[in-house]
CSV table of C-alpha atoms in Angstrom, one decimal:
chain,number,residue,atom,x,y,z
M,1,MET,CA,-26.5,-45.5,7.9
M,2,ASP,CA,-23.5,-43.2,8.0
M,3,SER,CA,-23.1,-41.0,4.9
M,4,ALA,CA,-19.9,-41.0,2.8
M,5,CYS,CA,-17.1,-38.7,3.9
M,6,HIS,CA,-17.6,-35.2,2.5
M,7,ILE,CA,-14.0,-34.1,2.9
M,8,TYR,CA,-10.7,-35.3,1.7
M,9,ILE,CA,-9.2,-37.4,4.4
M,10,SER,CA,-5.7,-36.5,3.3
M,11,ALA,CA,-6.6,-32.8,3.9
M,12,LEU,CA,-7.8,-33.6,7.4
M,13,ILE,CA,-4.5,-35.2,8.2
M,14,TRP,CA,-2.6,-32.1,7.6
M,15,ALA,CA,-5.1,-29.6,8.9
M,16,PRO,CA,-3.9,-27.4,11.8
M,17,ARG,CA,-5.3,-28.4,15.2
M,18,ASP,CA,-6.9,-24.9,15.7
M,19,SER,CA,-8.5,-24.9,12.3
M,20,THR,CA,-12.2,-25.0,11.7
M,21,LEU,CA,-11.7,-28.1,9.5
M,22,TRP,CA,-10.0,-30.0,12.3
M,23,ASN,CA,-12.5,-28.9,15.0
M,24,ILE,CA,-15.5,-30.1,13.0
M,25,TYR,CA,-14.1,-33.4,11.5
M,26,GLY,CA,-11.1,-34.3,13.6
M,27,ASN,CA,-13.0,-36.5,16.1
M,28,ARG,CA,-15.2,-38.1,13.5
M,29,TYR,CA,-12.5,-40.0,11.8
M,30,PRO,CA,-10.2,-41.3,14.6
M,31,ARG,CA,-8.8,-44.2,12.6
M,32,THR,CA,-7.3,-42.2,9.8
M,33,ALA,CA,-3.5,-41.6,9.5
M,34,ALA,CA,-2.2,-38.9,11.7
M,35,VAL,CA,0.8,-36.6,11.9
M,36,GLU,CA,2.7,-37.6,15.1
M,37,SER,CA,5.0,-34.6,15.3
M,38,GLY,CA,5.6,-31.3,13.6
M,39,TRP,CA,2.0,-30.5,12.9
M,40,SER,CA,0.9,-26.9,12.8
M,41,LYS,CA,-1.4,-25.3,15.3
M,42,SER,CA,-2.9,-22.8,12.9
M,43,TRP,CA,-2.9,-22.0,9.2
M,44,PRO,CA,0.1,-19.9,8.0
M,45,LEU,CA,-0.7,-16.2,7.9
M,46,VAL,CA,1.2,-15.7,4.7
M,47,HIS,CA,-1.1,-16.9,1.9
M,48,ALA,CA,1.3,-16.6,-1.0
M,49,THR,CA,4.7,-15.1,-2.0
M,50,CYS,CA,5.1,-13.6,-5.4
M,51,TRP,CA,8.6,-14.2,-6.8
M,52,GLY,CA,9.9,-12.7,-10.0
M,53,HIS,CA,11.4,-9.3,-9.6
M,54,ALA,CA,15.2,-9.2,-9.9
M,55,LYS,CA,15.5,-6.3,-7.4
M,56,ARG,CA,13.7,-4.8,-4.4
M,57,VAL,CA,10.0,-4.2,-4.7
M,58,ASN,CA,9.2,-0.5,-4.0
M,59,SER,CA,5.4,-0.5,-4.3
M,60,VAL,CA,2.4,-2.8,-4.2
M,61,ALA,CA,-1.3,-2.3,-4.8
M,62,PHE,CA,-4.5,-4.3,-4.9
M,63,SER,CA,-6.9,-4.1,-7.7
M,64,PRO,CA,-10.4,-2.8,-6.6
M,65,ASP,CA,-11.9,-6.3,-6.9
M,66,GLY,CA,-9.0,-7.9,-4.9
M,67,LYS,CA,-8.2,-10.4,-7.7
M,68,CYS,CA,-4.9,-8.9,-8.7
M,69,VAL,CA,-1.8,-7.3,-7.2
M,70,ALA,CA,0.4,-4.8,-9.0
M,71,SER,CA,4.0,-4.4,-8.0
M,72,GLY,CA,6.8,-2.0,-9.1
M,73,SER,CA,10.5,-2.7,-8.6
M,74,ARG,CA,14.0,-1.4,-8.8
M,75,ASP,CA,14.4,-3.8,-11.7
M,76,GLY,CA,12.4,-1.3,-13.9
M,77,THR,CA,9.3,-3.5,-14.3
M,78,VAL,CA,5.7,-3.5,-13.3
M,79,ARG,CA,4.2,-6.9,-12.7
M,80,ILE,CA,0.6,-7.9,-12.2
M,81,TRP,CA,-0.1,-11.0,-10.1
M,82,ASP,CA,-3.0,-13.3,-9.4
M,83,ALA,CA,-3.8,-12.5,-5.7
M,84,GLU,CA,-5.1,-15.9,-5.0
M,85,MET,CA,-2.3,-18.1,-6.4
M,86,GLY,CA,0.6,-15.6,-6.4
M,87,ARG,CA,1.3,-16.3,-10.0
M,88,LEU,CA,2.4,-13.7,-12.6
M,89,ILE,CA,-0.3,-12.7,-15.0
M,90,GLY,CA,1.1,-12.2,-18.5
M,91,THR,CA,4.5,-10.7,-18.8
M,92,ALA,CA,6.3,-7.9,-17.0
M,93,LEU,CA,5.4,-4.4,-18.1
M,94,GLU,CA,8.6,-2.6,-19.1
M,95,GLY,CA,9.1,1.1,-19.9
M,96,ASP,CA,12.6,2.4,-20.4
M,97,GLY,CA,14.1,0.2,-17.8
M,98,TYR,CA,14.3,2.8,-15.1
M,99,GLU,CA,13.4,2.0,-11.5
M,100,ILE,CA,9.7,2.0,-10.7
M,101,SER,CA,9.0,4.0,-7.5
M,102,TYR,CA,5.2,3.6,-7.2
M,103,VAL,CA,2.2,1.7,-8.7
M,104,ILE,CA,-1.5,2.1,-8.3
M,105,PHE,CA,-4.7,0.7,-9.9
M,106,SER,CA,-7.4,3.0,-11.3
M,107,PRO,CA,-10.7,3.0,-9.5
M,108,ASP,CA,-12.3,0.7,-12.1
M,109,GLY,CA,-9.3,-1.6,-12.1
M,110,LYS,CA,-8.8,-1.4,-15.8
M,111,ARG,CA,-5.5,0.6,-15.7
M,112,VAL,CA,-2.3,0.7,-13.7
M,113,ALA,CA,-0.3,3.9,-13.3
M,114,SER,CA,3.4,3.7,-12.5
M,115,ALA,CA,5.8,6.4,-11.4
M,116,SER,CA,9.5,6.2,-12.3
M,117,VAL,CA,12.8,7.7,-11.4
M,118,ASP,CA,13.1,8.8,-15.1
M,119,TRP,CA,10.8,11.7,-14.1
M,120,THR,CA,7.8,10.1,-15.9
M,121,ILE,CA,4.4,8.5,-15.3
M,122,ARG,CA,3.0,5.7,-17.4
M,123,ILE,CA,-0.5,4.3,-17.7
M,124,TRP,CA,-0.9,0.6,-18.6
M,125,ASP,CA,-3.9,-1.5,-19.6
M,126,ALA,CA,-4.2,-3.9,-16.7
M,127,GLU,CA,-5.6,-6.7,-18.9
M,128,THR,CA,-3.4,-6.5,-21.9
M,129,GLY,CA,-0.3,-5.0,-20.4
M,130,HIS,CA,0.0,-2.5,-23.2
M,131,LEU,CA,1.1,1.1,-22.6
M,132,ILE,CA,-1.8,3.5,-23.0
M,133,GLY,CA,-0.7,6.7,-24.8
M,134,GLY,CA,2.7,8.2,-24.1
M,135,SER,CA,4.5,9.0,-20.9
M,136,LEU,CA,3.3,11.9,-18.8
M,137,GLU,CA,6.3,14.2,-18.7
M,138,GLY,CA,6.8,17.4,-16.8
M,139,HIS,CA,8.5,16.7,-13.5
M,140,ASP,CA,12.2,17.6,-13.3
M,141,GLU,CA,13.2,14.8,-10.9
M,142,CYS,CA,12.2,11.4,-9.7
M,143,VAL,CA,8.4,10.9,-9.4
M,144,ASP,CA,7.8,9.3,-6.0
M,145,ALA,CA,4.0,9.2,-5.6
M,146,VAL,CA,1.0,8.9,-7.9
M,147,VAL,CA,-2.7,8.5,-7.2
M,148,PHE,CA,-5.9,8.4,-9.3
M,149,SER,CA,-8.8,10.7,-8.5
M,150,PRO,CA,-11.9,8.8,-7.3
M,151,ASP,CA,-13.6,9.2,-10.7
M,152,GLY,CA,-10.4,8.0,-12.5
M,153,LYS,CA,-10.3,11.0,-14.7
M,154,ARG,CA,-7.2,12.7,-13.2
M,155,ILE,CA,-3.9,11.6,-11.8
M,156,VAL,CA,-2.0,13.4,-9.1
M,157,SER,CA,1.8,13.0,-8.9
M,158,GLY,CA,4.4,14.2,-6.5
M,159,ALA,CA,8.2,14.3,-7.1
M,160,ALA,CA,11.6,15.2,-5.8
M,161,ASP,CA,11.3,18.5,-7.7
M,162,LYS,CA,9.2,19.8,-4.9
M,163,THR,CA,6.0,19.9,-7.0
M,164,ILE,CA,2.6,18.2,-7.1
M,165,ARG,CA,1.0,18.0,-10.6
M,166,ILE,CA,-2.5,17.1,-11.7
M,167,TRP,CA,-2.9,15.3,-15.1
M,168,ASP,CA,-5.9,14.6,-17.4
M,169,VAL,CA,-5.9,10.8,-17.8
M,170,LYS,CA,-7.6,10.9,-21.2
M,171,THR,CA,-5.4,13.5,-22.9
M,172,GLY,CA,-2.2,13.2,-20.8
M,173,ASN,CA,-2.2,17.0,-20.4
M,174,LEU,CA,-1.1,18.8,-17.3
M,175,LEU,CA,-4.1,20.5,-15.6
M,176,GLY,CA,-3.3,24.0,-14.2
M,177,VAL,CA,0.0,24.9,-12.9
M,178,PRO,CA,2.2,22.7,-10.6
M,179,LEU,CA,1.5,23.1,-6.9
M,180,GLU,CA,4.7,24.2,-5.2
M,181,CYS,CA,5.0,22.2,-2.0
M,182,HIS,CA,7.2,24.7,-0.3
M,183,TYR,CA,9.2,27.8,-1.1
M,184,ASP,CA,12.1,28.2,1.3
M,185,VAL,CA,13.7,24.8,1.7
M,186,ALA,CA,14.7,22.0,-0.7
M,187,TYR,CA,12.5,19.2,0.6
M,188,SER,CA,10.7,16.7,-1.6
M,189,VAL,CA,7.5,14.7,-1.6
M,190,ILE,CA,8.0,11.5,0.3
M,191,LYS,CA,7.5,8.2,-1.7
M,192,GLY,CA,3.9,7.3,-1.8
M,193,CYS,CA,2.8,10.2,0.4
M,194,ILE,CA,-0.1,11.5,-1.6
M,195,SER,CA,-3.8,10.8,-0.9
M,196,ILE,CA,-7.0,12.1,-2.4
M,197,SER,CA,-10.2,12.4,-0.3
M,198,ALA,CA,-13.2,10.1,-1.2
M,199,ASP,CA,-15.1,13.1,-2.7
M,200,GLY,CA,-12.1,14.1,-4.8
M,201,LYS,CA,-12.1,17.7,-3.6
M,202,TRP,CA,-8.9,17.8,-1.5
M,203,GLY,CA,-5.6,16.0,-1.2
M,204,ALA,CA,-2.9,15.5,1.4
M,205,SER,CA,0.9,15.1,0.8
M,206,GLY,CA,3.7,14.3,3.1
M,207,LEU,CA,7.0,16.1,2.7
M,208,SER,CA,10.5,15.5,4.0
M,209,ASP,CA,10.4,18.8,5.8
M,210,ASP,CA,8.1,17.1,8.3
M,211,PHE,CA,4.9,18.8,7.1
M,212,VAL,CA,1.8,17.2,5.9
M,213,ARG,CA,0.1,19.7,3.6
M,214,ILE,CA,-3.6,19.8,2.6
M,215,TRP,CA,-4.5,21.2,-0.8
M,216,ASP,CA,-7.4,21.8,-3.1
M,217,VAL,CA,-7.5,19.3,-6.0
M,218,GLU,CA,-9.6,21.5,-8.3
M,219,MET,CA,-7.7,24.7,-7.8
M,220,GLY,CA,-4.3,23.3,-7.0
M,221,ASN,CA,-3.6,25.5,-4.1
M,222,ALA,CA,-2.6,24.7,-0.5
M,223,ILE,CA,-5.4,25.1,2.0
M,224,GLY,CA,-3.7,23.9,5.2
M,225,GLN,CA,-0.9,22.1,6.8
M,226,LEU,CA,-0.1,19.8,9.8
M,227,LEU,CA,3.1,20.4,11.7
M,228,ARG,CA,4.6,17.3,13.2
M,229,LYS,CA,5.9,17.0,16.7
M,230,TYR,CA,9.4,15.8,15.7
M,231,HIS,CA,11.8,16.9,13.1
M,232,HIS,CA,13.2,15.7,9.7
M,233,ASP,CA,12.1,12.1,9.9
M,234,LEU,CA,8.8,11.8,8.1
M,235,THR,CA,8.7,8.5,6.2
M,236,CYS,CA,5.1,8.1,4.9
M,237,LYS,CA,1.5,8.9,5.5
M,238,ALA,CA,-2.0,7.6,4.8
M,239,LEU,CA,-5.5,9.0,4.7
M,240,SER,CA,-8.4,7.2,6.3
M,241,PRO,CA,-11.2,6.0,3.9
M,242,ASP,CA,-13.7,8.5,5.4
M,243,GLY,CA,-11.2,11.4,5.0
M,244,LYS,CA,-11.3,12.3,8.7
M,245,GLN,CA,-7.9,11.1,9.8
M,246,ILE,CA,-4.4,11.3,8.5
M,247,ALA,CA,-1.7,9.0,9.8
M,248,SER,CA,2.0,10.0,9.5
M,249,SER,CA,4.9,7.9,10.4
M,250,SER,CA,8.5,8.5,11.2
M,251,TRP,CA,12.0,7.1,11.5
M,252,SER,CA,11.7,7.5,15.3
M,253,GLY,CA,9.2,4.6,15.3
M,254,THR,CA,6.1,6.6,16.1
M,255,ILE,CA,2.9,7.1,14.2
M,256,GLN,CA,0.7,10.2,14.6
M,257,LEU,CA,-3.0,10.4,13.9
M,258,TRP,CA,-4.3,13.9,12.8
M,259,GLY,CA,-7.8,15.3,12.4
M,260,ALA,CA,-8.0,16.2,8.7
M,261,ASP,CA,-10.6,19.0,9.4
M,262,SER,CA,-9.2,20.3,12.7
M,263,ARG,CA,-5.6,20.1,11.6
M,264,THR,CA,-4.7,19.0,15.1
M,265,LEU,CA,-2.9,16.0,16.6
M,266,ILE,CA,-5.3,13.3,17.9
M,267,GLU,CA,-3.0,10.6,19.1
M,268,THR,CA,0.5,9.3,19.0
M,269,LEU,CA,1.1,5.6,18.7
M,270,ILE,CA,4.5,4.4,20.0
M,271,GLN,CA,6.0,1.1,19.2
M,272,GLU,CA,7.5,-1.1,21.9
M,273,ASN,CA,10.6,-1.7,19.9
M,274,GLU,CA,13.3,0.3,18.1
M,275,ASN,CA,12.3,-0.5,14.5
M,276,LYS,CA,11.7,2.4,12.1
M,277,VAL,CA,8.3,2.7,10.5
M,278,THR,CA,8.7,2.5,6.7
M,279,SER,CA,5.1,2.2,5.4
M,280,VAL,CA,1.6,2.7,6.7
M,281,ALA,CA,-2.0,2.1,5.5
M,282,PHE,CA,-5.6,2.2,6.8
M,283,SER,CA,-8.0,-0.8,6.6
M,284,PRO,CA,-11.0,-0.1,4.3
M,285,ASP,CA,-13.2,0.5,7.3
M,286,GLY,CA,-10.7,2.8,8.9
M,287,ASP,CA,-10.7,0.9,12.2
M,288,ARG,CA,-7.3,-0.5,11.8
M,289,LEU,CA,-3.9,0.9,10.9
M,290,LEU,CA,-1.3,-1.3,9.3
M,291,TYR,CA,2.4,-0.4,9.2
M,292,GLY,CA,5.6,-2.0,8.1
M,293,SER,CA,9.0,-1.7,9.7
M,294,THR,CA,12.7,-2.1,9.1
M,295,ASP,CA,12.6,-5.5,10.8
M,296,GLY,CA,10.4,-6.9,7.9
M,297,ALA,CA,7.3,-7.3,10.0
M,298,LEU,CA,3.8,-5.9,9.5
M,299,ARG,CA,1.8,-4.8,12.6
M,300,ILE,CA,-1.8,-3.8,13.1
M,301,TRP,CA,-3.1,-1.2,15.5
M,302,ASP,CA,-6.6,-0.2,16.6
M,303,ALA,CA,-7.0,3.2,15.0
M,304,LYS,CA,-10.4,4.0,16.5
M,305,SER,CA,-10.7,3.2,20.2
M,306,SER,CA,-7.7,1.9,22.1
M,307,GLY,CA,-4.8,2.8,19.9
M,308,HIS,CA,-3.2,-0.5,20.9
M,309,PRO,CA,-1.7,-3.3,18.8
M,310,ILE,CA,-4.0,-6.0,17.5
M,311,GLY,CA,-2.8,-9.6,17.4
M,312,THR,CA,0.8,-10.6,16.7
M,313,SER,CA,3.2,-9.3,14.1
M,314,LEU,CA,3.0,-10.7,10.6
M,315,VAL,CA,6.5,-11.7,9.6
M,316,GLY,CA,7.0,-12.7,5.9
M,317,GLN,CA,10.0,-10.7,4.8
M,318,LYS,CA,13.7,-10.6,5.5
M,319,GLU,CA,14.2,-6.9,4.6
M,320,TYR,CA,12.2,-3.8,5.6
M,321,VAL,CA,8.6,-3.4,4.4
M,322,ALA,CA,8.8,-0.9,1.5
M,323,SER,CA,5.1,-0.8,0.7
M,324,VAL,CA,1.8,-2.1,2.2
M,325,ALA,CA,-1.8,-2.2,0.8
M,326,THR,CA,-5.1,-3.8,1.8
M,327,SER,CA,-7.7,-5.4,-0.3
M,328,HIS,CA,-10.9,-3.4,-0.7
M,329,ASP,CA,-12.9,-6.0,1.4
M,330,GLY,CA,-10.3,-5.8,4.2
M,331,THR,CA,-9.6,-9.5,4.3
M,332,ARG,CA,-6.1,-9.5,2.9
M,333,VAL,CA,-3.0,-7.4,3.0
M,334,VAL,CA,0.0,-7.3,0.6
M,335,TRP,CA,3.4,-5.9,1.3
M,336,GLY,CA,6.6,-5.7,-0.7
M,337,SER,CA,10.3,-5.7,0.1
M,338,GLY,CA,13.6,-6.7,-1.3
M,339,ALA,CA,13.6,-10.2,0.3
């Protein structure tokens, strides 16, 4: 005797023809209702869209467990979303109403740090949405990048005042003296262009003078630099999870991979279109490089062997991709824009 159906027949009707669900059950129930036209060949790549910000989204970040997404916007709010459903969790986190330039979760996922154009950094309780302590103040211009140390005890920030500062998360005090990014030209830290190595010993920062600088986190002094092959168009950078590669992107549409130890150029990835690269991130295993462009599309490249594109472009935005982040298990990606 045939057993009862173990799936919802209504779900099978709408299942894409290339899906696992259809391939397993499609021929078993031939007499069910069917979609005659307009059916999809595969599931949509965009899982959910989070709506709520009144202005452009400048920065997005996954929580370490992948369950939440934090976003910061020009509307002056930080919002935390359910990564599965795309729904807002709680209410918007509001400081003084100034534009939020960057957001990031702490390594334990309990806190969210936000950088703002009012020259400050704020730390929020990710569960309650309450502000923890006071604002971290010291920069003299817009704070464009902020990152937690791997142990979560320190925060590193970079700003348009041409300095990188290291803060004690518990006390909010500045540690040491600010690291002067450069001394002879008025270039600033590029938005989001600060990374800390997995061991927490060194960091890398991208500057609008087309240099990526390497510096000692503990001592706060520069220990090396990477000179780019083109001039005055650095847009963003990313550090591979193993700390061995640095990817830097440009307005010219190219992405360069550098050896972090050797300080030498490994490879240059060139797009086949004229779109500008606006954001870049490594997958958690370091095998893939994801980047967003001015056409609102997200593309994936092989960062290890071929240096070639993987699959097709992911198109989910109407405006340029301002920020991109991957979940820690590498199965999902989130990107933000002004769409």
